[in-house]
Coordinates of C-alpha atoms in Angstrom, one line a residue:
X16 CA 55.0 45.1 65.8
X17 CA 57.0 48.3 65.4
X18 CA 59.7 49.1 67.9
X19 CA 58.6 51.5 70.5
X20 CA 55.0 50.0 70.7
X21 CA 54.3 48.1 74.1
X22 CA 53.0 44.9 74.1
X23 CA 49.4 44.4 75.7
X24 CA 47.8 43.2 78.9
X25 CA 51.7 40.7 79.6
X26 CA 50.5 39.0 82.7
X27 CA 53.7 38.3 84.9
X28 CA 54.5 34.9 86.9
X29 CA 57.2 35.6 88.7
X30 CA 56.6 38.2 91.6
X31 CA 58.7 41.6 91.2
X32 CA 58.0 43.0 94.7
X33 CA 60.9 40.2 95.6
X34 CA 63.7 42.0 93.4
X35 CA 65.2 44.9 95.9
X36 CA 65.8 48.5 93.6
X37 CA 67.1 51.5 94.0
X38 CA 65.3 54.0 92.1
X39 CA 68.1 56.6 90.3
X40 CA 66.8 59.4 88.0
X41 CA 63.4 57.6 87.6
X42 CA 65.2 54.1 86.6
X43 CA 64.2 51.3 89.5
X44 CA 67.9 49.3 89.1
X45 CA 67.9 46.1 90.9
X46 CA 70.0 46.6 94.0
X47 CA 71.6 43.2 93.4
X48 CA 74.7 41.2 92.7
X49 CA 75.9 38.5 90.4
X50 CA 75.5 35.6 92.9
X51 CA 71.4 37.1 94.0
X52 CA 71.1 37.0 89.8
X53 CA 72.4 34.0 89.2
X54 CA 70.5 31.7 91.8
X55 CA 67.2 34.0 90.5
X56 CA 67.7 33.0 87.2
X57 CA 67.8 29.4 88.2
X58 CA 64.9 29.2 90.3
X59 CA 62.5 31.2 88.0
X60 CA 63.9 31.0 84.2
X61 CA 60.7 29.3 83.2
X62 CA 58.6 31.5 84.5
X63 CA 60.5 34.4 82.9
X64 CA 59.6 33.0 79.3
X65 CA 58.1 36.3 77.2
X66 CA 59.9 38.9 79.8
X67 CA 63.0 40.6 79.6
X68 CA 65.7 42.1 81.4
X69 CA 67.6 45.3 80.9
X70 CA 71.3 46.1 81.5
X71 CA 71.3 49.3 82.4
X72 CA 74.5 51.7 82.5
X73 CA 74.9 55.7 82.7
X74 CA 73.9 56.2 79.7
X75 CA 70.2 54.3 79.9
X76 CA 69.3 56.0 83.2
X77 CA 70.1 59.5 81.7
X78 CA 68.6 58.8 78.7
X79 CA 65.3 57.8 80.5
X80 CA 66.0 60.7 82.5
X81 CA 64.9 63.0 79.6
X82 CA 62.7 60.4 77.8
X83 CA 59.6 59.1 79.6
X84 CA 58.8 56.4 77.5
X85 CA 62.5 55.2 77.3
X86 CA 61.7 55.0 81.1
X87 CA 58.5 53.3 80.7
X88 CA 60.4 50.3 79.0
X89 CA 63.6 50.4 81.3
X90 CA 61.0 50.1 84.3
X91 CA 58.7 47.6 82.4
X92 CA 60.3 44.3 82.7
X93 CA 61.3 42.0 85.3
X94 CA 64.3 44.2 86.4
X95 CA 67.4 46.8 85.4
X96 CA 70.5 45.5 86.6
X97 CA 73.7 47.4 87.3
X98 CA 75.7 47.2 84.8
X99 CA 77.2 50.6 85.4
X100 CA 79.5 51.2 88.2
X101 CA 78.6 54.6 88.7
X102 CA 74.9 53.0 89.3
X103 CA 75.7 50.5 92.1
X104 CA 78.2 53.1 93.5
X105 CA 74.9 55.5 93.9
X106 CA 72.7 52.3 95.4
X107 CA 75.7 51.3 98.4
X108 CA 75.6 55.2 98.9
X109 CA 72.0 55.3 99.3
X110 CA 71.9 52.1 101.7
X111 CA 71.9 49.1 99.6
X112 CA 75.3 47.5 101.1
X113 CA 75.0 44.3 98.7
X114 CA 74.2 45.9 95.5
X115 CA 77.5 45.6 93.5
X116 CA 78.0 46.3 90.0
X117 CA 76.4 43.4 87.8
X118 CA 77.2 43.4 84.1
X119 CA 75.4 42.2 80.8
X120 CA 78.5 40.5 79.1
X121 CA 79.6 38.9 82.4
X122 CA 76.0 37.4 83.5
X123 CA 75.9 36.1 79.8
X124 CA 79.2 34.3 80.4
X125 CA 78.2 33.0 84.0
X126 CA 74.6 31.7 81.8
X127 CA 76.8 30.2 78.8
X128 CA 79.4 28.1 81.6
X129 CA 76.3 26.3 82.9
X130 CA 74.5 25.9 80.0
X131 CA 75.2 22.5 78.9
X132 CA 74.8 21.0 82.5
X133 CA 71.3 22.6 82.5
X134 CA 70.0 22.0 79.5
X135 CA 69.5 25.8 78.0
X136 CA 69.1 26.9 75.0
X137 CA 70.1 30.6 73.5
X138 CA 69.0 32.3 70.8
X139 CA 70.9 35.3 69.6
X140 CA 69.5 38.3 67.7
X141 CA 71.5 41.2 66.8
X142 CA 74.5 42.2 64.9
X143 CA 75.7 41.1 61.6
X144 CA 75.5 37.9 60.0
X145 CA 79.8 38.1 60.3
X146 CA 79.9 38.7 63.9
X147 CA 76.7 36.0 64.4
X148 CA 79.3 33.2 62.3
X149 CA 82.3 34.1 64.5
X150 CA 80.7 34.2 68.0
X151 CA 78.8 30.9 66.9
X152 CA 82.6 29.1 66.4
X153 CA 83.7 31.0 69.9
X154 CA 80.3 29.5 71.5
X155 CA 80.9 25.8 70.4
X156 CA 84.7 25.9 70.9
X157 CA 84.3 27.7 74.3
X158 CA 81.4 26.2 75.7
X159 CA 81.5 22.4 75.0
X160 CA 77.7 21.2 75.0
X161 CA 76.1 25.0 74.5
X162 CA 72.8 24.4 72.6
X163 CA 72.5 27.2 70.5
X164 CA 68.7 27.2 69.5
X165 CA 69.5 29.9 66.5
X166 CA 71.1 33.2 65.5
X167 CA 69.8 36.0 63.4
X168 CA 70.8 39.3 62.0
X169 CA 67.9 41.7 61.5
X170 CA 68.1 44.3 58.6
X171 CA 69.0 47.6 59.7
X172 CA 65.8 49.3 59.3
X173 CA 62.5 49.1 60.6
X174 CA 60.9 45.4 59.8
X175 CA 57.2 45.6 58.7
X176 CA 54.8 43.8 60.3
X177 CA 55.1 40.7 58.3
X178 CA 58.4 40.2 58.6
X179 CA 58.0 40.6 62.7
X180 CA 55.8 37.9 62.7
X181 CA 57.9 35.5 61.0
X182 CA 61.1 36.0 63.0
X183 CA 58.5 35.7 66.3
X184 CA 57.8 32.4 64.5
X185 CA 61.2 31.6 63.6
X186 CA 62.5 32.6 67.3
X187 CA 59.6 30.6 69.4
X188 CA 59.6 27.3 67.2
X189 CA 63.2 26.8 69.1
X190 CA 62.3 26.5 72.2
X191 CA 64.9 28.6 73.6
X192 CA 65.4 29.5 77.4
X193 CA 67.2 32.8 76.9
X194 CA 67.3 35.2 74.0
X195 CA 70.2 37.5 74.0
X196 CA 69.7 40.4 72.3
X197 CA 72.7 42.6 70.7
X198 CA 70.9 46.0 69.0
X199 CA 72.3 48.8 71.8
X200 CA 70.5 50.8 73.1
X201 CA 68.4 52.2 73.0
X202 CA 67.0 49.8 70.0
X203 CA 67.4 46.6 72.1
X204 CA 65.4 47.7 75.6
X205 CA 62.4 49.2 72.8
X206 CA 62.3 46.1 70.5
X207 CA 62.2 43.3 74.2
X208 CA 59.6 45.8 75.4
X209 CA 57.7 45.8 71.9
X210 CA 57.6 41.3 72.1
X211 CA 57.5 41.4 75.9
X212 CA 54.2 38.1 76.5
X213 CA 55.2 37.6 72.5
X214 CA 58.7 35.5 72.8
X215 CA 59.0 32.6 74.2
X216 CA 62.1 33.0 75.9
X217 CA 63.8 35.5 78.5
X218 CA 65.1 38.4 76.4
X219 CA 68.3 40.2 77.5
X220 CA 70.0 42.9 76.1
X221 CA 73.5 42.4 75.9
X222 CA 74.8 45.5 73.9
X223 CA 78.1 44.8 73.0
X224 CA 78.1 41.2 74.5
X225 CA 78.2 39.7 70.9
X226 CA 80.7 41.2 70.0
X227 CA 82.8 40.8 73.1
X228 CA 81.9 36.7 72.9
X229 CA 82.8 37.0 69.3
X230 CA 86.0 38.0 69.7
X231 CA 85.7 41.3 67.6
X232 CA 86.8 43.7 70.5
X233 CA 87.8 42.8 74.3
X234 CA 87.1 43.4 77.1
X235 CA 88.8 45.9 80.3
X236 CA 91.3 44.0 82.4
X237 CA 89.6 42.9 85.1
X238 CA 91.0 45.8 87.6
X239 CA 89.9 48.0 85.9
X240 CA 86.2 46.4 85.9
X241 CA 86.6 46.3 89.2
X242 CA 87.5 50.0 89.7
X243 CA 84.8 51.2 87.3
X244 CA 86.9 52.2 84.7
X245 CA 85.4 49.9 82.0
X246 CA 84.4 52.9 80.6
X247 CA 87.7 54.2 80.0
X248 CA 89.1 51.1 78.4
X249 CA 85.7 51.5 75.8
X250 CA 86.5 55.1 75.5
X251 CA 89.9 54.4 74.3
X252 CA 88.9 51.7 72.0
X253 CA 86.1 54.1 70.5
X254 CA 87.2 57.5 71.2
X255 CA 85.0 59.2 67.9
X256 CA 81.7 57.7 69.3
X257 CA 81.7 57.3 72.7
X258 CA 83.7 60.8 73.6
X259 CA 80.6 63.3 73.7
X260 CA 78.4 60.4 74.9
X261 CA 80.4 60.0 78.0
X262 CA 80.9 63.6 79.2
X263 CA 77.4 64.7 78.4
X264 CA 75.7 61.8 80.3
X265 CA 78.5 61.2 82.8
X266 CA 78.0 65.3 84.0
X267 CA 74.6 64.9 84.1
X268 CA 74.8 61.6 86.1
X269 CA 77.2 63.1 88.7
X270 CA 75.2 66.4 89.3
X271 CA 71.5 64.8 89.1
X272 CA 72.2 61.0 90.8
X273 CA 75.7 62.1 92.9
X274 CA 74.8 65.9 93.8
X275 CA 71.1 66.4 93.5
X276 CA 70.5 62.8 94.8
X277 CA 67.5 62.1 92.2

């Protein structure tokens, strides 16, 4: 299964109508916090086996924005959470008072503190077979108890059809609760919606949540994350990449979500 295929006739258990969203630019973001995603998770993670879950910033929603089938797969499974500020800034704006910024990395940690007391189990697929051997040390050390179900590192290029099939194998025989995914984005949104009804497990892109775990770069202070100015922090980490990403999206963020209210 090639990425940026959909996967057929997935039959949903858990009822979507009960997630509150705020549609921005054509992206429905769950109008949520991390306390409303936190007791949903608990209630419903069975159920949520073969979906998945995007984290959605600035630079998704723009990028669906100008590509309907990006939008197709940000809208296609069980929900788009905040993890943008900008994007639960637009949602209190438009009405929803409880929506508050709700971000991949942070939910992760929240999941990995409870993990041993509930019994889950995480598989991780993404990154590099380096990063995969340091955050599996950070995991065990950090998180007394953690069951981690397995890791692996895809090759970076497309996987044929055979080799899909065998790390779907490798993945569901397990048994894990949660599969984190670490491609970015827009690879790791296209490859959950690609195995969406095809993993056994709740698939949810973390982007840089590996390596934030792992230990290879850290995270804003947390008044900064609180002022939305993660971004900033990133940006001076990675000034080469993220530089031209964040002032073409960011302007047309503010003048299509902020100005145009789309």
């Amino acid at each position: 299964m090639n990425i940026g295929t959909f996967a057929p006739n997935y039959n949903r258990i858990v009822d979507k109508t009960q997630i509150p969203t705020c549609n921005i630019m054509g992206v429905n973001i769950a109008a949520i916090n991390m306390d409303w995603l936190l007791d949903f998770t608990d209630k419903n993670i069975k159920d949520l086996s073969g979906d998945y879950m995007c984290v959605s910033n600035v630079h998704t929603t723009v990028t669906s924005y100008n590509d309907a089938d990006y939008c197709t797969v940000q809208n296609g499974g069980i929900m788009a959470i905040p993890d943008g500020g900008p994007l639960s800034t637009v949602g209190r704006k438009r009405g929803y008072e409880k929506m508050e910024r709700t971000t991949g990395p942070s939910y992760m940690g929240e999941i990995l503190k409870i993990s041993a007391e509930k019994g889950y189990r995480h598989y991780f697929y993404g990154s590099t077979e380096e990063t995969l051997e340091k955050l599996y040390k950070a995991l065990t050390e950090n998180y007394p108890g953690i069951q981690v179900a397995g890791m692996y590192s895809p090759p970076f290029r497309p996987t044929t059809p055979e080799e899909d099939a065998a790390v779907v194998k490798r993945i569901n025989e397990t048994k894990p609760d949660f599969v984190w995914v670490g491609l970015g984005a827009p690879k790791q949104e296209k490859w959950m919606a690609a195995h969406q009804g095809v993993i056994d497990g709740f698939m949810v892109g973390v982007g840089a949540g590996f390596d934030y775990f792992a230990g290879n770069i850290e995270r804003a202070p947390e008044w900064m994350q609180k002022c939305n100015l993660e971004w900033v922090y990133r940006l001076m980490q990675d000034p080469k990449r993220l530089f031209k990403r964040y002032l073409v999206t960011n302007t047309k963020f503010i003048w299509n979500a902020v100005i145009r209210g789309k």
